[in-house]
mmCIF file of C-alpha atoms in Angstrom:
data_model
loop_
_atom_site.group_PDB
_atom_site.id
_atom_site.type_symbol
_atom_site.label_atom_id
_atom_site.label_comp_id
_atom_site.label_asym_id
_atom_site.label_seq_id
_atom_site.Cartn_x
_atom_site.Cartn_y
_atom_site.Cartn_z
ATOM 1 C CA UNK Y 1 114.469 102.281 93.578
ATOM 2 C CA UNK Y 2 114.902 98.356 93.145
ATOM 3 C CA UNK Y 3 112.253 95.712 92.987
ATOM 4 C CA UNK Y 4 111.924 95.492 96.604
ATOM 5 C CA UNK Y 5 111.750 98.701 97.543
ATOM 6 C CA UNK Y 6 108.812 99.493 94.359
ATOM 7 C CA UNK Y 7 106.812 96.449 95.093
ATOM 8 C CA UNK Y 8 106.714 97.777 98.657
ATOM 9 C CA UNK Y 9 106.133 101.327 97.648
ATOM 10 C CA UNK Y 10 102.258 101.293 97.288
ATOM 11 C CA UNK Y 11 100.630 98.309 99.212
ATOM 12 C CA UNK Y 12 103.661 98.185 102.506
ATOM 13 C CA UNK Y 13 103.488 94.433 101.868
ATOM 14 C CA UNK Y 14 102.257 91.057 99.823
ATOM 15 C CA UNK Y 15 99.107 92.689 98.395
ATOM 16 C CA UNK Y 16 98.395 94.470 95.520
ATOM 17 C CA UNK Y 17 94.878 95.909 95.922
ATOM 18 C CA UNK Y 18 95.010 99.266 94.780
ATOM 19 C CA UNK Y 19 96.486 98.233 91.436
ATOM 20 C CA UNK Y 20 93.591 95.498 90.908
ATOM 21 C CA UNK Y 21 90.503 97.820 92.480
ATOM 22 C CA UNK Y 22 91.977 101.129 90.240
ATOM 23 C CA UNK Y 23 91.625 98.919 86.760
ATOM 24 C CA UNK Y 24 88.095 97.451 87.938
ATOM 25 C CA UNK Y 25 87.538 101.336 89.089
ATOM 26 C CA UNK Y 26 88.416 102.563 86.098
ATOM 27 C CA UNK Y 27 86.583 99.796 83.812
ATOM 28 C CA UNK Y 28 83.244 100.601 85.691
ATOM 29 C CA UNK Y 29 83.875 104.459 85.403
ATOM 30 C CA UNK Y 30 84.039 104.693 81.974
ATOM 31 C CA UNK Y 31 81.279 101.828 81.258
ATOM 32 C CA UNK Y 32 79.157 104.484 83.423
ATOM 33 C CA UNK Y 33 80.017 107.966 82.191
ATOM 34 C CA UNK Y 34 79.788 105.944 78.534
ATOM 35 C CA UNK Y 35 76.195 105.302 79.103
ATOM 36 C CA UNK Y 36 75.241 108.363 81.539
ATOM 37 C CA UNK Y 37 77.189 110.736 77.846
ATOM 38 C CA UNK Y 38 75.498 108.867 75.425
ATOM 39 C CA UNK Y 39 71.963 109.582 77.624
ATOM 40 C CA UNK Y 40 72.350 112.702 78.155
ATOM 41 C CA UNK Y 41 74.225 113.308 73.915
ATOM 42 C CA UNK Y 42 71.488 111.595 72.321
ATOM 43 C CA UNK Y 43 68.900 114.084 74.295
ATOM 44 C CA UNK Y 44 70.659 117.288 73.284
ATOM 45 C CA UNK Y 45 71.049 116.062 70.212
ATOM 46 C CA UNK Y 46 67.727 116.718 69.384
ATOM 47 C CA UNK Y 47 67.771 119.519 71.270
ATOM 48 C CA UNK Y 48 70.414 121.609 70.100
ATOM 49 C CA UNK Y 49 71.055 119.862 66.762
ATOM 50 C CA UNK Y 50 74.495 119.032 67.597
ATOM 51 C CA UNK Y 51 75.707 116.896 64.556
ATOM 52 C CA UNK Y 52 77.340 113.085 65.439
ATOM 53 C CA UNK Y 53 81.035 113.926 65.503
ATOM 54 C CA UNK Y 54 80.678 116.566 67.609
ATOM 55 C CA UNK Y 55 78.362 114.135 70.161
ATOM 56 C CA UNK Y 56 80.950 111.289 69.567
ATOM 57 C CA UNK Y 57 83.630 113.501 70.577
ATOM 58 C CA UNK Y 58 82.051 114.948 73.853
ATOM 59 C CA UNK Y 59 81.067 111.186 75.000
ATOM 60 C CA UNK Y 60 84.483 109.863 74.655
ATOM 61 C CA UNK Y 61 85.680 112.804 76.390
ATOM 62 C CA UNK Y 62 83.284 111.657 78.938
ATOM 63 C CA UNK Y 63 84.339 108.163 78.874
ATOM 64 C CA UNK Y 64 87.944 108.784 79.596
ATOM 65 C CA UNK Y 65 87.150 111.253 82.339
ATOM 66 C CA UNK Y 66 84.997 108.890 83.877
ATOM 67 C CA UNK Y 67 87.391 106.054 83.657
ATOM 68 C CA UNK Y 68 89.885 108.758 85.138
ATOM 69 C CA UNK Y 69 87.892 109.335 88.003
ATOM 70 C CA UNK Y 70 86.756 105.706 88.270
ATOM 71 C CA UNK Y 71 90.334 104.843 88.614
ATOM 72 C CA UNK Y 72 91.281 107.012 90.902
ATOM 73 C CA UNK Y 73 88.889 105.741 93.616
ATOM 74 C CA UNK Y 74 89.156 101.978 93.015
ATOM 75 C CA UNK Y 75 92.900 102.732 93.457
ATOM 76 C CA UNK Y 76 91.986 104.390 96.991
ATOM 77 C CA UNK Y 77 89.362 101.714 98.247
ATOM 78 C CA UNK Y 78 92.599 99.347 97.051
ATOM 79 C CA UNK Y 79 95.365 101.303 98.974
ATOM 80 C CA UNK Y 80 92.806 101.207 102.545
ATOM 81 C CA UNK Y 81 92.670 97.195 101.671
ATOM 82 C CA UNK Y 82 96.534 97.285 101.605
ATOM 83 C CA UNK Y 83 96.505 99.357 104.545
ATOM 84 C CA UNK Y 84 94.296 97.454 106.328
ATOM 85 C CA UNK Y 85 96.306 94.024 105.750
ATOM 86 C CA UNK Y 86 99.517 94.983 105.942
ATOM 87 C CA UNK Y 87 98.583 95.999 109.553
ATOM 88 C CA UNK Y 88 96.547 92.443 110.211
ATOM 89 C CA UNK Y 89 100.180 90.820 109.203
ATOM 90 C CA UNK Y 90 102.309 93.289 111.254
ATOM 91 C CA UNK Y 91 99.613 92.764 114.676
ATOM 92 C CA UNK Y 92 100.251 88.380 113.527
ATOM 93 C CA UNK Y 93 103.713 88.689 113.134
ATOM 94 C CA UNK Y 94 104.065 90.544 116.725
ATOM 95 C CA UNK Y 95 101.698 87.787 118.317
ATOM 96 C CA UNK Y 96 103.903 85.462 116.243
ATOM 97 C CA UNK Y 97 107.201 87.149 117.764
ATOM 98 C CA UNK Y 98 105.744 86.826 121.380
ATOM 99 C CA UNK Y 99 104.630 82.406 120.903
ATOM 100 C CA UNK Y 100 108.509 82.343 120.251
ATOM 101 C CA UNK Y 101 109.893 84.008 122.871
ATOM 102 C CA UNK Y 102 107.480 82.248 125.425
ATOM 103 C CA UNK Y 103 108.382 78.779 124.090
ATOM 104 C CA UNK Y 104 112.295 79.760 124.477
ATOM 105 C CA UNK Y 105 111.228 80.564 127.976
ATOM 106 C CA UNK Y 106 109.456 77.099 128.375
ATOM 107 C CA UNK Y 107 112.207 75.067 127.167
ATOM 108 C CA UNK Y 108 114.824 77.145 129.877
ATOM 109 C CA UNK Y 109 112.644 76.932 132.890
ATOM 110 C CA UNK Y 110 112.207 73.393 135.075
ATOM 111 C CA UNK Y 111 109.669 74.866 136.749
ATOM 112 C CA UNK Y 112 105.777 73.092 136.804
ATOM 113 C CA UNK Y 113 103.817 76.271 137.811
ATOM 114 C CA UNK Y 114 105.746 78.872 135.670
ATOM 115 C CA UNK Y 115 105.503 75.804 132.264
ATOM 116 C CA UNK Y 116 102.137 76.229 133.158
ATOM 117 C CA UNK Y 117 101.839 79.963 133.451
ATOM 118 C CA UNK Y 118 103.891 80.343 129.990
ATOM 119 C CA UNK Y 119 101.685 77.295 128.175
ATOM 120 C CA UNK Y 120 98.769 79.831 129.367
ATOM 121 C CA UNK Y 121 100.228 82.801 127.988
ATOM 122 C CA UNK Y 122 100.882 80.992 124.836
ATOM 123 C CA UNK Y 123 97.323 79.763 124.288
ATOM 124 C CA UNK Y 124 96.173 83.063 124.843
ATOM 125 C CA UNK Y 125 98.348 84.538 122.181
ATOM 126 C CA UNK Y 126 96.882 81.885 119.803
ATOM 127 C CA UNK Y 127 93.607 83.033 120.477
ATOM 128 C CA UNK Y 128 94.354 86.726 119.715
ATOM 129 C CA UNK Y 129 96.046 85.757 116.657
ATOM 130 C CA UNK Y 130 93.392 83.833 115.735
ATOM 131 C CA UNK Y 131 90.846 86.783 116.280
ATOM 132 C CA UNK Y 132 93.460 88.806 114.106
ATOM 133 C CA UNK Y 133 92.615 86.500 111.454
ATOM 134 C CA UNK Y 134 89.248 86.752 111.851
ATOM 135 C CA UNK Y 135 88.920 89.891 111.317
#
């Protein structure tokens, strides 16, 4: 697989949300489960006389799972973002497609009325793509 073909693999386009949302994912996952372990170590503890190693090691455990799990859904909410563009581009580029084709169509016709009809169609397809970017 080239460059083209993996820089295409994951987002289908420009973007590169997934990648970006999985490392915030993952930061905020294992900030989390970090504080949610050392909560719920530093109750049992006391409770069950653990000693500090053994408390250290189960909330790093924790950490890393966290940051696993963190990851992996910051890296899906990023992939539906890439989905999601690379769709709004594809819908533009057809509207895009269609503005040329109609102008090709102005420039070969002599006729007033169908000019007309085609400048018509072409402000209309400005106006959807401008919706598209909207969105």
């Amino acid at each position: 697989m080239g460059y083209a073909e993996s820089r295409n693999y994951f987002s289908g386009g420009k973007t590169g949300m997934c990648v970006l949302f999985g490392i915030i994912g993952a930061v905020i996952g294992g900030f989390l489960a970090r504080f949610v372990m050392v909560i719920i170590m530093g109750i049992l503890q006391f409770v069950n006389d653990w000693n500090v190693d053994m408390c250290n090691l189960v909330v790093n455990i924790g950490t890393v799972v966290g940051a696993i799990i963190g990851g992996l859904i910051g890296f899906g909410i990023g992939y539906e973002k890439d989905q999601e563009t690379a769709e709004k581009n594809r819908r533009l580029q057809v509207e895009r497609n269609q503005i040329y084709q109609l102008k090709q169509q102005y420039r070969q016709t002599n006729d007033p009325q169908v000019q007309q009809a085609i400048n018509s169609e072409i402000n209309s397809a400005q106006c959807r793509m401008m919706s598209i970017k909207s969105e």
